[in-house]
Amino acid sequence: MGQRTRAFPLDGTTRHLCIDMQRLFAEATPWQVPWLPRVLPCVHEIASRHASSTIFTRFIPPRSAGEAVGAWRDYYEAWPDLTRRALAPELLELVSPLRALVPPAYQLDKSANSAFSHPGLADALHRRGVTTLVVTGGETDICVLATVMAAVDYGFRVVLPTDALCSASDATHDALLKLYRERFSQQIVATTTEDVLRRW
């Protein structure tokens, strides 16, 4: 069934939510996202122009698999080299040049996929009158997906500059963009960095 696309206003009620642009995913680790460097200039352009309206998330693994719960414990038992006990701490930092934008940009640590797994994020945004989120970062089909779906459930409009998103899988990246355009076009706009910067 066809969907009509809406153009959301980008103004003082907009925030930029940048997901997990960390050295852990940019460098030669088992979780490396090879084309993260390719989208970094677009992410940086949005973040640098709107630094005080940007929230950078960082994915922070547990110190050991035993500190995780439920399925997350199983997950880290499969990836023991990616717990904090094994990782070099600097790998958890934001990539350069994004790291230099904090502050005035805000940094938010999370231990699960969605940015909204951090308690109080949605309420804090609502209290500040935020209605629209520009979401960038990675991965399109994991942490960005979880964040976008939660944002929709919390009532936020979502703008996705697709050239500022990355994944380790081209196929699932493309599939998610198709899903957003065909099934969520009333709540999610898939566009470009150029369009975001022109309108905001």
mmCIF file of C-alpha atoms in Angstrom:
data_model
loop_
_atom_site.group_PDB
_atom_site.id
_atom_site.type_symbol
_atom_site.label_atom_id
_atom_site.label_comp_id
_atom_site.label_asym_id
_atom_site.label_seq_id
_atom_site.Cartn_x
_atom_site.Cartn_y
_atom_site.Cartn_z
ATOM 1 C CA MET A 1 0.000 0.000 0.000
ATOM 2 C CA GLY A 2 1.381 3.415 -0.961
ATOM 3 C CA GLN A 3 2.405 5.895 1.715
ATOM 4 C CA ARG A 4 2.537 9.671 1.590
ATOM 5 C CA THR A 5 5.836 11.151 2.765
ATOM 6 C CA ARG A 6 5.844 14.161 5.093
ATOM 7 C CA ALA A 7 8.590 16.765 5.346
ATOM 8 C CA PHE A 8 9.223 17.362 9.048
ATOM 9 C CA PRO A 9 10.231 20.829 10.241
ATOM 10 C CA LEU A 10 13.834 21.093 11.394
ATOM 11 C CA ASP A 11 14.096 23.889 13.938
ATOM 12 C CA GLY A 12 14.650 24.455 17.648
ATOM 13 C CA THR A 13 12.602 21.349 18.419
ATOM 14 C CA THR A 14 15.149 19.176 16.575
ATOM 15 C CA ARG A 15 18.050 17.228 18.063
ATOM 16 C CA HIS A 16 20.808 15.258 16.353
ATOM 17 C CA LEU A 17 21.188 11.769 17.828
ATOM 18 C CA CYS A 18 24.457 10.228 16.628
ATOM 19 C CA ILE A 19 24.751 6.522 17.339
ATOM 20 C CA ASP A 20 27.995 4.798 18.391
ATOM 21 C CA MET A 21 30.594 6.484 16.170
ATOM 22 C CA GLN A 22 33.393 4.963 18.241
ATOM 23 C CA ARG A 23 36.893 3.694 17.604
ATOM 24 C CA LEU A 24 35.615 0.225 18.512
ATOM 25 C CA PHE A 25 33.666 0.196 15.241
ATOM 26 C CA ALA A 26 36.084 2.238 13.130
ATOM 27 C CA GLU A 27 39.285 0.292 13.753
ATOM 28 C CA ALA A 28 40.434 -3.285 13.183
ATOM 29 C CA THR A 29 38.294 -5.117 15.745
ATOM 30 C CA PRO A 30 35.803 -7.970 15.274
ATOM 31 C CA TRP A 31 33.058 -5.309 15.265
ATOM 32 C CA GLN A 32 34.659 -3.078 12.642
ATOM 33 C CA VAL A 33 32.247 -1.335 10.272
ATOM 34 C CA PRO A 34 34.399 -0.921 7.160
ATOM 35 C CA TRP A 35 32.577 2.031 5.677
ATOM 36 C CA LEU A 36 32.205 4.048 8.881
ATOM 37 C CA PRO A 37 35.032 6.365 7.677
ATOM 38 C CA ARG A 38 33.076 6.976 4.470
ATOM 39 C CA VAL A 39 30.071 8.432 6.284
ATOM 40 C CA LEU A 40 32.104 10.262 8.946
ATOM 41 C CA PRO A 41 32.365 13.545 6.975
ATOM 42 C CA CYS A 42 28.568 13.737 6.694
ATOM 43 C CA VAL A 43 28.087 12.943 10.381
ATOM 44 C CA HIS A 44 30.700 15.529 11.330
ATOM 45 C CA GLU A 45 29.122 18.195 9.129
ATOM 46 C CA ILE A 46 25.769 17.839 10.883
ATOM 47 C CA ALA A 47 27.297 17.554 14.346
ATOM 48 C CA SER A 48 29.676 20.486 13.943
ATOM 49 C CA ARG A 49 26.948 22.812 12.685
ATOM 50 C CA HIS A 50 24.598 21.789 15.496
ATOM 51 C CA ALA A 51 26.987 20.749 18.258
ATOM 52 C CA SER A 52 24.853 22.070 21.122
ATOM 53 C CA SER A 53 21.891 20.102 19.738
ATOM 54 C CA THR A 54 23.867 16.867 19.261
ATOM 55 C CA ILE A 55 23.847 13.800 21.503
ATOM 56 C CA PHE A 56 26.554 11.207 20.846
ATOM 57 C CA THR A 57 25.871 7.726 22.183
ATOM 58 C CA ARG A 58 28.616 5.264 23.078
ATOM 59 C CA PHE A 59 28.034 1.525 23.300
ATOM 60 C CA ILE A 60 29.741 0.335 26.497
ATOM 61 C CA PRO A 61 30.107 -3.444 26.924
ATOM 62 C CA PRO A 62 30.106 -5.004 30.400
ATOM 63 C CA ARG A 63 33.381 -5.669 32.181
ATOM 64 C CA SER A 64 32.767 -9.413 31.767
ATOM 65 C CA ALA A 65 30.076 -11.723 30.422
ATOM 66 C CA GLY A 66 29.088 -12.498 34.010
ATOM 67 C CA GLU A 67 28.012 -8.881 34.544
ATOM 68 C CA ALA A 68 25.495 -9.089 31.689
ATOM 69 C CA VAL A 69 21.973 -10.464 32.064
ATOM 70 C CA GLY A 70 19.909 -12.954 30.090
ATOM 71 C CA ALA A 71 20.611 -13.100 26.372
ATOM 72 C CA TRP A 72 23.270 -10.400 26.740
ATOM 73 C CA ARG A 73 25.276 -12.817 28.912
ATOM 74 C CA ASP A 74 25.061 -15.438 26.164
ATOM 75 C CA TYR A 75 26.115 -12.777 23.658
ATOM 76 C CA TYR A 76 29.275 -11.802 25.547
ATOM 77 C CA GLU A 77 30.157 -15.409 26.238
ATOM 78 C CA ALA A 78 30.389 -15.634 22.437
ATOM 79 C CA TRP A 79 32.390 -12.360 22.255
ATOM 80 C CA PRO A 80 34.651 -12.439 25.357
ATOM 81 C CA ASP A 81 37.328 -10.352 23.624
ATOM 82 C CA LEU A 82 34.836 -7.472 23.407
ATOM 83 C CA THR A 83 34.144 -7.100 27.101
ATOM 84 C CA ARG A 84 35.792 -4.187 28.922
ATOM 85 C CA ARG A 85 38.144 -6.604 30.695
ATOM 86 C CA ALA A 86 39.723 -7.407 27.322
ATOM 87 C CA LEU A 87 39.264 -4.167 25.364
ATOM 88 C CA ALA A 88 41.684 -1.252 25.284
ATOM 89 C CA PRO A 89 39.695 1.556 26.968
ATOM 90 C CA GLU A 90 40.475 4.048 24.207
ATOM 91 C CA LEU A 91 38.488 1.938 21.741
ATOM 92 C CA LEU A 92 35.316 3.031 23.516
ATOM 93 C CA GLU A 93 35.992 6.696 22.737
ATOM 94 C CA LEU A 94 34.298 8.620 19.946
ATOM 95 C CA VAL A 95 36.243 8.811 16.719
ATOM 96 C CA SER A 96 38.132 11.952 15.853
ATOM 97 C CA PRO A 97 36.997 14.655 14.986
ATOM 98 C CA LEU A 98 33.666 13.999 16.728
ATOM 99 C CA ARG A 99 35.339 13.636 20.111
ATOM 100 C CA ALA A 100 36.394 17.308 19.986
ATOM 101 C CA LEU A 101 32.747 18.444 19.795
ATOM 102 C CA VAL A 102 32.037 17.295 23.386
ATOM 103 C CA PRO A 103 31.172 19.733 24.888
ATOM 104 C CA PRO A 104 28.991 21.515 23.783
ATOM 105 C CA ALA A 105 27.679 18.247 22.321
ATOM 106 C CA TYR A 106 26.509 15.755 24.945
ATOM 107 C CA GLN A 107 27.804 12.204 25.367
ATOM 108 C CA LEU A 108 25.461 9.433 26.493
ATOM 109 C CA ASP A 109 26.657 5.932 27.388
ATOM 110 C CA LYS A 110 24.425 2.901 26.899
ATOM 111 C CA SER A 111 24.784 -0.837 27.414
ATOM 112 C CA ALA A 112 22.170 -2.022 24.902
ATOM 113 C CA ASN A 113 21.345 -1.347 21.262
ATOM 114 C CA SER A 114 18.838 1.495 21.506
ATOM 115 C CA ALA A 115 19.795 4.976 22.682
ATOM 116 C CA PHE A 116 16.504 4.863 24.576
ATOM 117 C CA SER A 117 17.791 1.994 26.717
ATOM 118 C CA HIS A 118 19.430 4.810 28.674
ATOM 119 C CA PRO A 119 16.890 5.638 31.416
ATOM 120 C CA GLY A 120 15.270 9.021 31.115
ATOM 121 C CA LEU A 121 16.376 9.968 27.592
ATOM 122 C CA ALA A 122 12.877 10.135 26.135
ATOM 123 C CA ASP A 123 11.507 12.100 29.100
ATOM 124 C CA ALA A 124 14.432 14.544 28.972
ATOM 125 C CA LEU A 125 13.848 15.195 25.278
ATOM 126 C CA HIS A 126 10.094 15.634 25.755
ATOM 127 C CA ARG A 127 10.653 18.070 28.632
ATOM 128 C CA ARG A 128 12.786 20.207 26.327
ATOM 129 C CA GLY A 129 10.092 20.273 23.658
ATOM 130 C CA VAL A 130 11.992 18.067 21.216
ATOM 131 C CA THR A 131 9.730 16.619 18.529
ATOM 132 C CA THR A 132 12.156 15.574 15.771
ATOM 133 C CA LEU A 133 15.359 13.529 15.826
ATOM 134 C CA VAL A 134 17.978 13.514 13.085
ATOM 135 C CA VAL A 135 19.593 10.087 13.521
ATOM 136 C CA THR A 136 23.051 9.267 12.160
ATOM 137 C CA GLY A 137 25.770 6.698 12.869
ATOM 138 C CA GLY A 138 25.783 2.935 12.978
ATOM 139 C CA GLU A 139 24.860 0.350 12.490
ATOM 140 C CA THR A 140 21.803 0.936 10.315
ATOM 141 C CA ASP A 141 20.459 -2.543 11.003
ATOM 142 C CA ILE A 142 21.341 -2.886 14.712
ATOM 143 C CA CYS A 143 21.708 0.096 17.044
ATOM 144 C CA VAL A 144 20.240 2.648 14.621
ATOM 145 C CA LEU A 145 17.313 0.307 13.961
ATOM 146 C CA ALA A 146 16.651 -0.178 17.679
ATOM 147 C CA THR A 147 16.902 3.578 18.299
ATOM 148 C CA VAL A 148 14.642 4.526 15.402
ATOM 149 C CA MET A 149 11.917 2.061 16.353
ATOM 150 C CA ALA A 150 11.990 3.239 19.968
ATOM 151 C CA ALA A 151 11.919 6.885 18.849
ATOM 152 C CA VAL A 152 8.799 6.213 16.779
ATOM 153 C CA ASP A 153 7.138 4.491 19.735
ATOM 154 C CA TYR A 154 7.934 7.507 21.931
ATOM 155 C CA GLY A 155 6.264 9.780 19.390
ATOM 156 C CA PHE A 156 9.319 11.440 17.845
ATOM 157 C CA ARG A 157 9.524 12.210 14.165
ATOM 158 C CA VAL A 158 12.716 10.746 12.708
ATOM 159 C CA VAL A 159 14.898 12.104 9.907
ATOM 160 C CA LEU A 160 17.543 9.753 8.506
ATOM 161 C CA PRO A 161 20.279 11.246 6.306
ATOM 162 C CA THR A 162 21.110 7.975 4.601
ATOM 163 C CA ASP A 163 24.614 9.081 3.600
ATOM 164 C CA ALA A 164 25.370 9.518 7.330
ATOM 165 C CA LEU A 165 24.453 5.918 8.241
ATOM 166 C CA CYS A 166 26.677 2.854 8.046
ATOM 167 C CA SER A 167 26.568 -0.893 8.481
ATOM 168 C CA ALA A 168 28.838 -3.884 8.055
ATOM 169 C CA SER A 169 26.172 -5.362 5.756
ATOM 170 C CA ASP A 170 25.152 -3.601 2.552
ATOM 171 C CA ALA A 171 22.197 -5.948 2.084
ATOM 172 C CA THR A 172 20.539 -5.310 5.435
ATOM 173 C CA HIS A 173 21.396 -1.580 5.309
ATOM 174 C CA ASP A 174 19.544 -1.333 1.990
ATOM 175 C CA ALA A 175 16.675 -3.486 3.272
ATOM 176 C CA LEU A 176 16.169 -1.213 6.297
ATOM 177 C CA LEU A 177 16.102 1.932 4.161
ATOM 178 C CA LYS A 178 13.482 0.265 1.955
ATOM 179 C CA LEU A 179 11.450 -0.653 5.034
ATOM 180 C CA TYR A 180 11.575 2.901 6.409
ATOM 181 C CA ARG A 181 10.504 4.407 3.081
ATOM 182 C CA GLU A 182 7.717 1.932 2.354
ATOM 183 C CA ARG A 183 6.223 1.240 5.777
ATOM 184 C CA PHE A 184 7.073 4.208 8.028
ATOM 185 C CA SER A 185 6.971 7.223 5.730
ATOM 186 C CA GLN A 186 4.531 9.093 7.993
ATOM 187 C CA GLN A 187 6.990 8.910 10.886
ATOM 188 C CA ILE A 188 10.412 8.548 9.255
ATOM 189 C CA VAL A 189 11.951 10.575 6.432
ATOM 190 C CA ALA A 190 14.933 9.071 4.628
ATOM 191 C CA THR A 191 16.862 11.899 2.998
ATOM 192 C CA THR A 192 20.417 13.249 2.576
ATOM 193 C CA THR A 193 22.860 15.237 4.663
ATOM 194 C CA GLU A 194 22.624 18.063 2.137
ATOM 195 C CA ASP A 195 18.857 18.244 2.620
ATOM 196 C CA VAL A 196 19.177 18.222 6.428
ATOM 197 C CA LEU A 197 21.735 21.030 6.370
ATOM 198 C CA ARG A 198 19.636 23.065 3.964
ATOM 199 C CA ARG A 199 16.532 22.786 6.146
ATOM 200 C CA TRP A 200 18.193 23.046 9.590
#
